[in-house]
């Protein structure tokens, strides 16, 4: 073995040793991963996310995936000759649309199961209807009824906990029922946030299509690695946070206040962003803490 | 209370007392119900089937539902401007068709979850991909490749058993993966049969669109209540069994030979056929035994 | 199958479906049955009671029988040439009498074990001395010492709970010991009431020799199906409650106040009164609630 | 402390140290004690037996008592104006007699429970009918039907094992049911022997009214401390064994051959005979080994 | 058996019966034995102590040994050409000395393991470093640094409890680590006291080189069998307690105030002092109670 | 983040992803590490070994350390003015020497405990005397008695398994007792081998002072990465294996034949050799397989 090889090998060892304290920190703890956006449309990114999550499971964490599926839903709606229709960023969801939404989300759900099983990990895809995981009520958009769009009022974690105890990786689609057993679509960020709070998760990671949060969206040097809830509130008040980022930031704050120790917005477009965030000293996303 | 009321009340008591030895017989035993056909298209029938299955769970049995969805699949295929295509009764399933089949079966699956939850029972809908329940290989139709139609080579019962132990009612859609993690459609009767054998079920009940089996399909008096495997084989040899019935009868024989004590073809068009079959002395279906 | 048969069959199904919500309500809950009076002297009634109780066990309830044996005790006392002697309805129980009381109650106890085992259910007959279930102190009758008549001061439920956990049906005779380990006779209604309270039973059912409670004992139309504790107290104050009924009504109130949800006086002379009370919508007894 | 006191104290220590290896030997092992004869009629002896058995329980053994009650039965039969009647040493047991036998044995049973509870140990008195412990068939006496006298064909140890696991001391009266659920009287020695075999007991101790076994009943110096099964068979063949001893010796041999390591006939008239037998080096009874 | 033999045998029985209530009292309770002094240097005494402790384990107690080793340490220090050095009764412990102290204490520890295993009991020797049992901080002697002499600030009982649950006898040497993982020597009396408090022991027994505590050290008749904490404090205030006894008495008071029911100073020079103290009515040591 | 940083980060991710299948392979499996030689004398190496082993534990393996201590023993023997004496590479071990050997090995043992605890992992240091782990007999050296040098005849894994189940890292010194409870020194390689076989370990890793095995010790290019047992035997027959390597190679073969899947000789002088061997694709040691 020559010197260069030796150096390369020792570098490998260093990476593993660097990972050690992080493995200890999260051992047997629940990590909720909100999976959506670009990380879902690109085959390579998709594979890297699934590899990361299954690695987390292998080393003793308890990951839970909550996924969206917006683009795929729109694609099928068009395929069926209908038109996607949004009000204030929320999909207007009549009965026919809801039928398609549920079908597509469950399709996405089972596609993820396939990828997880491919990694040799036992996955189980459920919707929030299974085991009564999500109870919802109708959500209005600025007072207007936009159909079967729900907000979560209660999370029954029994099924999720049973699956974790039985060593499965739960993959959850954001669908729920109201008290009259009608089916509703739920915003995936909200669903992930609700699961993280109900499971008292150690960490909630949003895989998004941005690098993270900036003090000033136009200044690449103003990237924020860590920020307290108080600072986050101030930032939102400042008016510098872009429109799309506002609800996500609110979800982060909601989760932190609800007992999740560590909420991070990650750049889902970076290969192995989850591994790097959790196992290395690089702050590659924006974390909110209490 | 007058005499008539008293008589009516005592009749009720008798029904309950008649049910007693049957409850004892099946206590904590697995019962697989293949659910499909008319019992699935009619709202009243559907509700009666789900009520029956949830009652079985409440009194201590371990029911498992395996469902089909043929008609609904055809409906959506047409909706999307495609044409259902069958060879020897098997759906030719190219990649696009398979995508729709999976979406529709999972939709049917979650509809059943809704109905089960409505009865106050915790249901969990899975496909045979979850937890690697069904491993399949491509099934040829008389030597011809008809696409993603699979036959089951292995059943991993871990997830089903875990769900039963955790007190959930498993509802399974007949989809599986081959060793390269490609998704396949499976005949629902075969899937039910495979689950019953792998779970060493006490009973497998097919809800079908016929009253049961007849010695001579044209003679209503030739109805067969009970028949040994030997008699079933003779009957098939005789040529009197109608075409549609042949594969179902073969599934029955396969299940009995694979260790299921009691395999019954029930008339799914009769309200509460499952309760009546299991809890009363009336032989309302055709049972195959060893 | 003709129409009449079909109707009869569907009636059966309806009975079973009607029973469903009740099974759910009592699942894994403790039901204490005070067994005595006519239901004990008549072979048919006896068999119907035991069938009912074992059915409750089979469908997942946790029944416990507490029995009396007054008539049988008197019969044996006379057989041995002694004279039964009562003061204010309480048996004067000297040492010799107590010896006979214990022998006879244990005989009745084992007779019930026989009947339970005959139904294929594992029964275990104990007295309140076993496992120190009942600790008592001497009970005076209007200030007078009437011998070994005890009132319960403490219930140790360990043995009863262990038997239930080990899947046995406990059958308890109303005998206990005081702190000096002397044996006492206990009123069976009181014993049943004490067990129900200590076990936090869901239901306590008294099988009695009357139809239930009437507002006016002379008016058959004044039968009371349900009554709150407050109403029961008012009724007792009204003076319309017959002498024999007073202590039983007091036991009912005591049990309800002690945490038993549902206390019912049933007509033990009606075949399958327990099944009908629990599994049907007919109020065939008088229930006291909080 | 003077020298004499010191010596006395050190003698105490020696006794405890001598007991040590025996405690190790029997730790968590089942010891069946057949209790009957004089040890049952004398208050002091009775108390010493119960103290011994409860000590065994306290130090970690699993004692089980099987008792008789012959003398007490005869006393009550006479009290009721009937005449005890024996054929070949077996009580002729018609239906009326059987009723009395069961009552008296259960009375004896509960008297023992009282004594055990008095020692601060949880006892549970059962008959062989409870939990279906003893299944019997009619036993003929030299071909003649002598009524409800049974011999054990099967022992269901579930209830006994559950009671031991739940830390109770089981006290068993020798009564059983045949396959038609009729009640029978069983010879207590046979019952003890059957329990010991079925429980795979480490030791079976018969408390009898003799000192043990003698080679020659007329020669006090011919006492046998230990004897192999082969020697026991030779002894019986020799004709020197007295009539009353023959069935007991046969029970011993039966138990040893059935897997009980250590079967001993003890002199129940000696205070603390059980403790001395088990915890000291003195062979105070006659032991049969394989 | 002659009368004298019989008397001797019955005396044996009495000793065992006397022991009974004590066995009941301590069943499954933790007893910490501080082992040191003469009882450690004399082969006979050593064997008697180990026999006593293993007997306690055999009969169901949970003994834990904490040992010292002062004399042996001094012997090895001299062997290595160094000089033992004490300040106020505490060993000045530089780095080299500490190395020897640890080696010798662990040697003593494993010698005890040998003796325990010889009795057929599974022993496990640990130091307070294993499993982080003892966390310490530097202890000053009247303000002066005397090296690696530690006082316990925290006891992690996990390892001790696991060993007890797994049926091992824990033998603990008084060594611990501070928060920077440096090794310290701990006074063995203090270590025993800390373990007893942390384990909520029922009893703490100090085996010492004196008979116990005297009101007046010069008056052999002033021996104190039992004394309350209040009396102990008064005694110390009185100035009659000898210098060597003061810290031990303080340890006793500390343990009692920390929740140990029963703290006793025993004469380790008396054969079987532990057995006699625990199993007989003789007060052979001085007990402190609350 | 610039391109170089990004590349460095992605390299990190790759290392973690490469490690994934290895983590899966060893999950919950026992890995025995023989620790000795240079890796023990150098502070940096020591720390790297302990970090590696604790990382293995953190990610779900079950590591067990067996250590030697030859150099340290010789140092102390000299310190005490005695002379180390070897015959055929085995230390002549008289009683005095054995005393020192045991002290030094236990000192080394507790030093390792300190290092393990420092990493935040619960360690427990035992010798083979604790829990009777090693039973040995005297080992002769070419027929000559060389004192207390033992060879293992039996391994009782109870204590090791209990410690693993209770989540401790067992650290074992190579000392055992013979059937007369005399203490013996054991060759550490043999001890590691015996533990690996008895625990049915997945892997046994020897940390040695050489790079591994060479076909020809004088030819650096003849390094052997993997070799079957048959090849190893041939190599030994060839005479090319150096003297010091022979017993180690024999231990390897013994372990493989005794059921250990994977036995590797590693260069203990390379930092993080354990991590690199287990988590990377580089064959940095010489592995023997069946």
Short mmCIF file of C-alpha atoms in Angstrom, two decimals, chain E:
data_model
loop_
_atom_site.label_atom_id
_atom_site.label_comp_id
_atom_site.label_asym_id
_atom_site.label_seq_id
_atom_site.Cartn_x
_atom_site.Cartn_y
_atom_site.Cartn_z
CA UNK E 1 -33.38 -43.42 67.38
CA UNK E 2 -32.83 -42.79 71.05
CA UNK E 3 -34.18 -39.85 73.03
CA UNK E 4 -31.00 -37.83 72.88
CA UNK E 5 -30.77 -38.14 69.10
CA UNK E 6 -34.41 -37.22 68.84
CA UNK E 7 -33.86 -34.12 70.98
CA UNK E 8 -30.89 -33.10 68.84
CA UNK E 9 -32.92 -33.53 65.70
CA UNK E 10 -35.83 -31.52 67.05
CA UNK E 11 -33.39 -28.78 68.04
CA UNK E 12 -32.28 -28.65 64.44
CA UNK E 13 -35.90 -28.31 63.34
CA UNK E 14 -36.41 -25.47 65.80
CA UNK E 15 -33.48 -23.54 64.36
CA UNK E 16 -34.93 -23.84 60.88
CA UNK E 17 -38.38 -22.82 62.07
CA UNK E 18 -36.92 -19.83 63.90
CA UNK E 19 -35.26 -18.75 60.66
CA UNK E 20 -38.56 -18.79 58.75
CA UNK E 21 -39.96 -15.35 59.54
CA UNK E 22 -36.60 -13.77 58.73
CA UNK E 23 -36.45 -15.43 55.35
CA UNK E 24 -39.89 -14.04 54.65
CA UNK E 25 -38.80 -10.55 55.75
CA UNK E 26 -35.83 -10.29 53.42
CA UNK E 27 -37.16 -12.25 50.44
CA UNK E 28 -35.95 -10.62 47.18
CA UNK E 29 -34.52 -7.69 49.11
CA UNK E 30 -31.05 -6.24 48.65
CA UNK E 31 -28.51 -6.74 51.45
CA UNK E 32 -25.19 -4.93 51.15
CA UNK E 33 -22.31 -6.49 53.05
CA UNK E 34 -19.21 -4.38 53.69
CA UNK E 35 -16.45 -6.95 53.93
CA UNK E 36 -13.03 -6.09 55.35
CA UNK E 37 -10.78 -6.24 58.36
CA UNK E 38 -9.96 -9.44 60.21
CA UNK E 39 -12.73 -11.36 58.48
CA UNK E 40 -10.57 -10.96 55.39
CA UNK E 41 -7.20 -12.04 56.73
CA UNK E 42 -8.25 -15.29 58.41
CA UNK E 43 -9.00 -18.23 56.08
CA UNK E 44 -11.69 -19.71 58.36
CA UNK E 45 -13.45 -16.42 58.84
CA UNK E 46 -13.26 -15.68 55.14
CA UNK E 47 -14.86 -19.00 54.29
CA UNK E 48 -17.59 -18.51 56.87
CA UNK E 49 -18.42 -15.04 55.50
CA UNK E 50 -18.61 -16.28 51.92
CA UNK E 51 -20.72 -19.29 52.96
CA UNK E 52 -23.09 -16.95 54.76
CA UNK E 53 -23.44 -14.57 51.82
CA UNK E 54 -24.01 -17.38 49.32
CA UNK E 55 -26.64 -18.90 51.62
CA UNK E 56 -28.42 -15.55 51.65
CA UNK E 57 -28.43 -15.66 47.85
CA UNK E 58 -29.65 -19.24 47.74
CA UNK E 59 -32.67 -18.55 49.94
CA UNK E 60 -33.81 -15.68 47.77
CA UNK E 61 -32.11 -12.52 49.08
CA UNK E 62 -30.06 -10.27 46.82
CA UNK E 63 -26.70 -9.84 48.54
CA UNK E 64 -24.06 -7.42 47.25
CA UNK E 65 -20.50 -7.44 48.59
CA UNK E 66 -18.43 -4.26 48.82
CA UNK E 67 -14.93 -5.00 50.01
CA UNK E 68 -11.82 -3.17 51.20
CA UNK E 69 -8.23 -4.35 51.17
CA UNK E 70 -6.13 -1.98 53.24
CA UNK E 71 -3.68 -4.47 54.72
CA UNK E 72 -3.03 -6.19 51.43
CA UNK E 73 -2.40 -2.85 49.75
CA UNK E 74 0.17 -1.89 52.37
CA UNK E 75 1.84 -5.28 51.97
CA UNK E 76 2.31 -4.81 48.20
CA UNK E 77 3.40 -1.21 48.51
CA UNK E 78 6.17 -2.37 50.79
CA UNK E 79 7.00 -5.28 48.50
CA UNK E 80 7.60 -2.72 45.75
CA UNK E 81 9.95 -0.76 47.97
CA UNK E 82 7.56 2.13 48.59
CA UNK E 83 6.25 3.42 51.93
CA UNK E 84 2.57 3.58 52.84
CA UNK E 85 1.75 7.08 53.94
CA UNK E 86 -1.42 8.20 55.76
CA UNK E 87 -2.83 11.58 56.68
CA UNK E 88 -5.74 11.62 59.15
CA UNK E 89 -6.33 7.93 58.47
CA UNK E 90 -6.55 8.47 54.70
CA UNK E 91 -3.91 6.97 52.44
CA UNK E 92 -1.94 9.56 50.50
CA UNK E 93 -2.37 8.26 46.98
CA UNK E 94 -0.09 9.54 44.25
CA UNK E 95 -0.28 8.15 40.71
CA UNK E 96 2.10 5.24 41.37
CA UNK E 97 0.35 4.34 44.59
CA UNK E 98 -3.03 4.48 42.89
CA UNK E 99 -1.81 2.03 40.27
CA UNK E 100 -0.86 -0.42 43.01
CA UNK E 101 -4.06 0.21 44.98
CA UNK E 102 -6.15 -0.64 41.93
CA UNK E 103 -4.15 -3.78 41.16
CA UNK E 104 -4.38 -5.06 44.71
CA UNK E 105 -8.07 -4.28 45.16
CA UNK E 106 -8.86 -6.07 41.93
CA UNK E 107 -6.78 -9.04 43.08
CA UNK E 108 -8.76 -9.14 46.34
CA UNK E 109 -11.89 -8.81 44.25
CA UNK E 110 -11.08 -11.82 42.08
CA UNK E 111 -10.03 -13.85 45.15
CA UNK E 112 -13.55 -13.31 46.47
CA UNK E 113 -15.00 -14.35 43.10
CA UNK E 114 -13.05 -17.60 43.40
CA UNK E 115 -14.50 -18.29 46.85
CA UNK E 116 -18.04 -17.49 45.73
CA UNK E 117 -17.78 -19.68 42.63
CA UNK E 118 -16.40 -22.45 44.85
CA UNK E 119 -19.74 -22.41 46.69
CA UNK E 120 -21.56 -23.07 43.42
CA UNK E 121 -22.86 -19.52 43.16
CA UNK E 122 -22.26 -17.35 40.10
CA UNK E 123 -20.25 -14.32 41.20
CA UNK E 124 -19.16 -11.31 39.20
CA UNK E 125 -16.39 -9.06 40.47
CA UNK E 126 -16.47 -5.48 39.29
CA UNK E 127 -14.87 -2.23 40.27
CA UNK E 128 -16.82 0.98 40.49
CA UNK E 129 -15.36 1.94 37.13
CA UNK E 130 -17.26 -0.84 35.33
CA UNK E 131 -20.53 0.44 34.00
CA UNK E 132 -19.68 3.82 35.51
CA UNK E 133 -21.00 2.60 38.88
CA UNK E 134 -19.15 5.19 40.98
CA UNK E 135 -18.63 8.77 39.89
CA UNK E 136 -16.34 10.55 42.34
CA UNK E 137 -14.67 13.85 43.00
CA UNK E 138 -11.35 14.47 44.76
CA UNK E 139 -11.62 14.34 48.53
CA UNK E 140 -9.47 16.69 50.54
CA UNK E 141 -8.15 15.83 53.95
CA UNK E 142 -8.66 18.91 56.10
CA UNK E 143 -8.22 21.01 53.02
CA UNK E 144 -5.11 19.25 51.78
CA UNK E 145 -4.82 17.40 48.49
CA UNK E 146 -3.80 13.83 49.30
CA UNK E 147 -3.94 12.57 45.73
CA UNK E 148 -6.35 10.15 44.12
CA UNK E 149 -8.67 9.74 47.09
CA UNK E 150 -12.25 10.20 45.96
CA UNK E 151 -15.67 10.71 47.45
CA UNK E 152 -18.71 9.39 45.63
CA UNK E 153 -21.00 11.95 44.02
CA UNK E 154 -23.20 9.58 42.05
CA UNK E 155 -23.97 5.86 41.86
CA UNK E 156 -25.22 4.35 38.59
CA UNK E 157 -26.89 1.14 39.74
CA UNK E 158 -27.65 -0.23 36.26
CA UNK E 159 -24.84 -2.78 36.18
CA UNK E 160 -25.47 -3.94 39.75
CA UNK E 161 -29.18 -4.34 39.07
CA UNK E 162 -28.55 -6.16 35.80
CA UNK E 163 -26.19 -8.59 37.53
CA UNK E 164 -28.76 -9.22 40.27
CA UNK E 165 -31.53 -9.73 37.70
CA UNK E 166 -29.30 -12.16 35.83
CA UNK E 167 -28.78 -14.03 39.12
CA UNK E 168 -25.15 -13.10 39.76
CA UNK E 169 -23.68 -12.06 43.11
CA UNK E 170 -21.99 -8.67 42.55
CA UNK E 171 -18.66 -8.13 44.33
CA UNK E 172 -17.55 -4.52 44.17
CA UNK E 173 -14.13 -2.98 44.78
CA UNK E 174 -14.15 0.65 45.99
CA UNK E 175 -12.65 2.36 42.97
CA UNK E 176 -14.26 5.03 40.83
CA UNK E 177 -13.68 7.62 38.17
CA UNK E 178 -14.13 11.39 38.21
CA UNK E 179 -15.71 13.28 35.34
CA UNK E 180 -12.37 13.35 33.52
CA UNK E 181 -12.13 9.55 33.76
CA UNK E 182 -9.25 9.58 36.26
CA UNK E 183 -9.18 6.66 38.69
CA UNK E 184 -9.62 7.20 42.46
CA UNK E 185 -9.48 5.11 45.60
CA UNK E 186 -12.63 5.28 47.78
CA UNK E 187 -13.07 4.44 51.45
CA UNK E 188 -14.77 1.03 51.43
CA UNK E 189 -17.26 1.92 54.20
CA UNK E 190 -18.35 4.96 52.20
CA UNK E 191 -18.66 2.87 49.04
CA UNK E 192 -20.81 0.25 50.81
CA UNK E 193 -22.96 3.01 52.24
CA UNK E 194 -23.43 4.66 48.84
CA UNK E 195 -24.37 1.36 47.18
CA UNK E 196 -26.87 0.54 49.94
CA UNK E 197 -28.55 3.92 49.59
CA UNK E 198 -28.64 3.87 45.80
CA UNK E 199 -30.00 0.31 45.72
CA UNK E 200 -32.55 1.14 48.43
CA UNK E 201 -31.16 -1.84 50.31
CA UNK E 202 -33.16 -3.43 53.12
CA UNK E 203 -30.02 -3.96 55.14
CA UNK E 204 -26.40 -2.81 55.27
CA UNK E 205 -24.05 -4.93 57.38
CA UNK E 206 -20.53 -3.76 58.26
CA UNK E 207 -18.21 -6.65 59.14
CA UNK E 208 -15.78 -4.98 61.54
CA UNK E 209 -13.06 -5.90 63.97
CA UNK E 210 -15.03 -4.93 67.03
CA UNK E 211 -17.97 -6.52 68.79
CA UNK E 212 -20.18 -3.52 68.09
CA UNK E 213 -20.83 -0.23 69.79
CA UNK E 214 -20.51 0.46 73.51
CA UNK E 215 -21.90 3.36 75.46
CA UNK E 216 -18.61 3.42 77.27
CA UNK E 217 -15.78 1.77 75.40
CA UNK E 218 -14.23 0.76 78.71
CA UNK E 219 -17.33 -0.91 80.10
CA UNK E 220 -18.05 -4.34 78.48
CA UNK E 221 -21.55 -4.27 79.98
CA UNK E 222 -22.48 -1.11 78.07
CA UNK E 223 -22.89 -2.91 74.72
CA UNK E 224 -25.64 -1.38 72.55
CA UNK E 225 -27.83 -3.83 70.60
CA UNK E 226 -30.17 -1.32 69.04
CA UNK E 227 -30.05 2.41 68.88
CA UNK E 228 -32.01 5.10 67.06
CA UNK E 229 -30.33 7.70 64.91
CA UNK E 230 -31.11 10.25 67.59
CA UNK E 231 -29.41 8.14 70.24
CA UNK E 232 -26.44 7.61 67.94
CA UNK E 233 -26.04 11.32 67.47
CA UNK E 234 -26.22 11.88 71.23
CA UNK E 235 -23.64 9.16 71.76
CA UNK E 236 -21.22 10.80 69.33
CA UNK E 237 -21.76 14.15 71.00
CA UNK E 238 -20.99 12.55 74.36
CA UNK E 239 -17.42 11.98 73.30
CA UNK E 240 -17.40 8.35 74.45
CA UNK E 241 -17.15 6.88 70.94
CA UNK E 242 -13.62 5.88 70.03
CA UNK E 243 -11.83 7.57 67.14
CA UNK E 244 -11.89 4.59 64.76
CA UNK E 245 -15.57 4.09 65.34
CA UNK E 246 -16.65 7.66 64.56
CA UNK E 247 -16.58 7.53 60.73
CA UNK E 248 -18.26 4.10 60.75
CA UNK E 249 -21.04 5.38 62.99
CA UNK E 250 -21.42 8.36 60.70
CA UNK E 251 -21.72 6.00 57.72
CA UNK E 252 -24.44 4.08 59.59
CA UNK E 253 -26.42 7.24 60.27
CA UNK E 254 -25.94 8.41 56.70
CA UNK E 255 -27.28 5.08 55.36
CA UNK E 256 -30.32 5.06 57.68
CA UNK E 257 -31.15 8.66 56.78
CA UNK E 258 -30.66 7.73 53.11
CA UNK E 259 -33.41 5.12 53.26
CA UNK E 260 -31.71 1.87 54.34
CA UNK E 261 -34.03 0.26 56.89
CA UNK E 262 -31.48 -1.58 58.91
CA UNK E 263 -27.80 -0.83 59.36
CA UNK E 264 -25.75 -3.11 61.59
CA UNK E 265 -22.14 -3.22 62.77
CA UNK E 266 -21.21 -6.88 63.18
CA UNK E 267 -18.24 -8.57 64.74
CA UNK E 268 -16.54 -10.01 61.67
CA UNK E 269 -14.35 -12.12 63.93
CA UNK E 270 -17.28 -14.33 64.95
CA UNK E 271 -17.85 -17.36 62.73
CA UNK E 272 -21.15 -17.08 60.75
CA UNK E 273 -21.95 -13.71 62.25
CA UNK E 274 -24.10 -12.81 59.23
CA UNK E 275 -26.30 -15.90 59.43
CA UNK E 276 -26.73 -15.51 63.15
CA UNK E 277 -27.58 -11.83 62.84
CA UNK E 278 -30.16 -12.36 60.14
CA UNK E 279 -31.70 -15.74 60.96
CA UNK E 280 -31.82 -15.83 64.74
CA UNK E 281 -33.33 -13.84 67.57
CA UNK E 282 -29.91 -13.00 69.02
CA UNK E 283 -28.87 -9.41 68.59
CA UNK E 284 -25.22 -10.16 67.96
CA UNK E 285 -24.28 -6.76 66.55
CA UNK E 286 -25.26 -3.11 67.01
CA UNK E 287 -28.14 -1.98 64.86
CA UNK E 288 -29.03 1.60 64.00
CA UNK E 289 -32.61 2.38 63.03
CA UNK E 290 -34.55 5.47 62.20
#
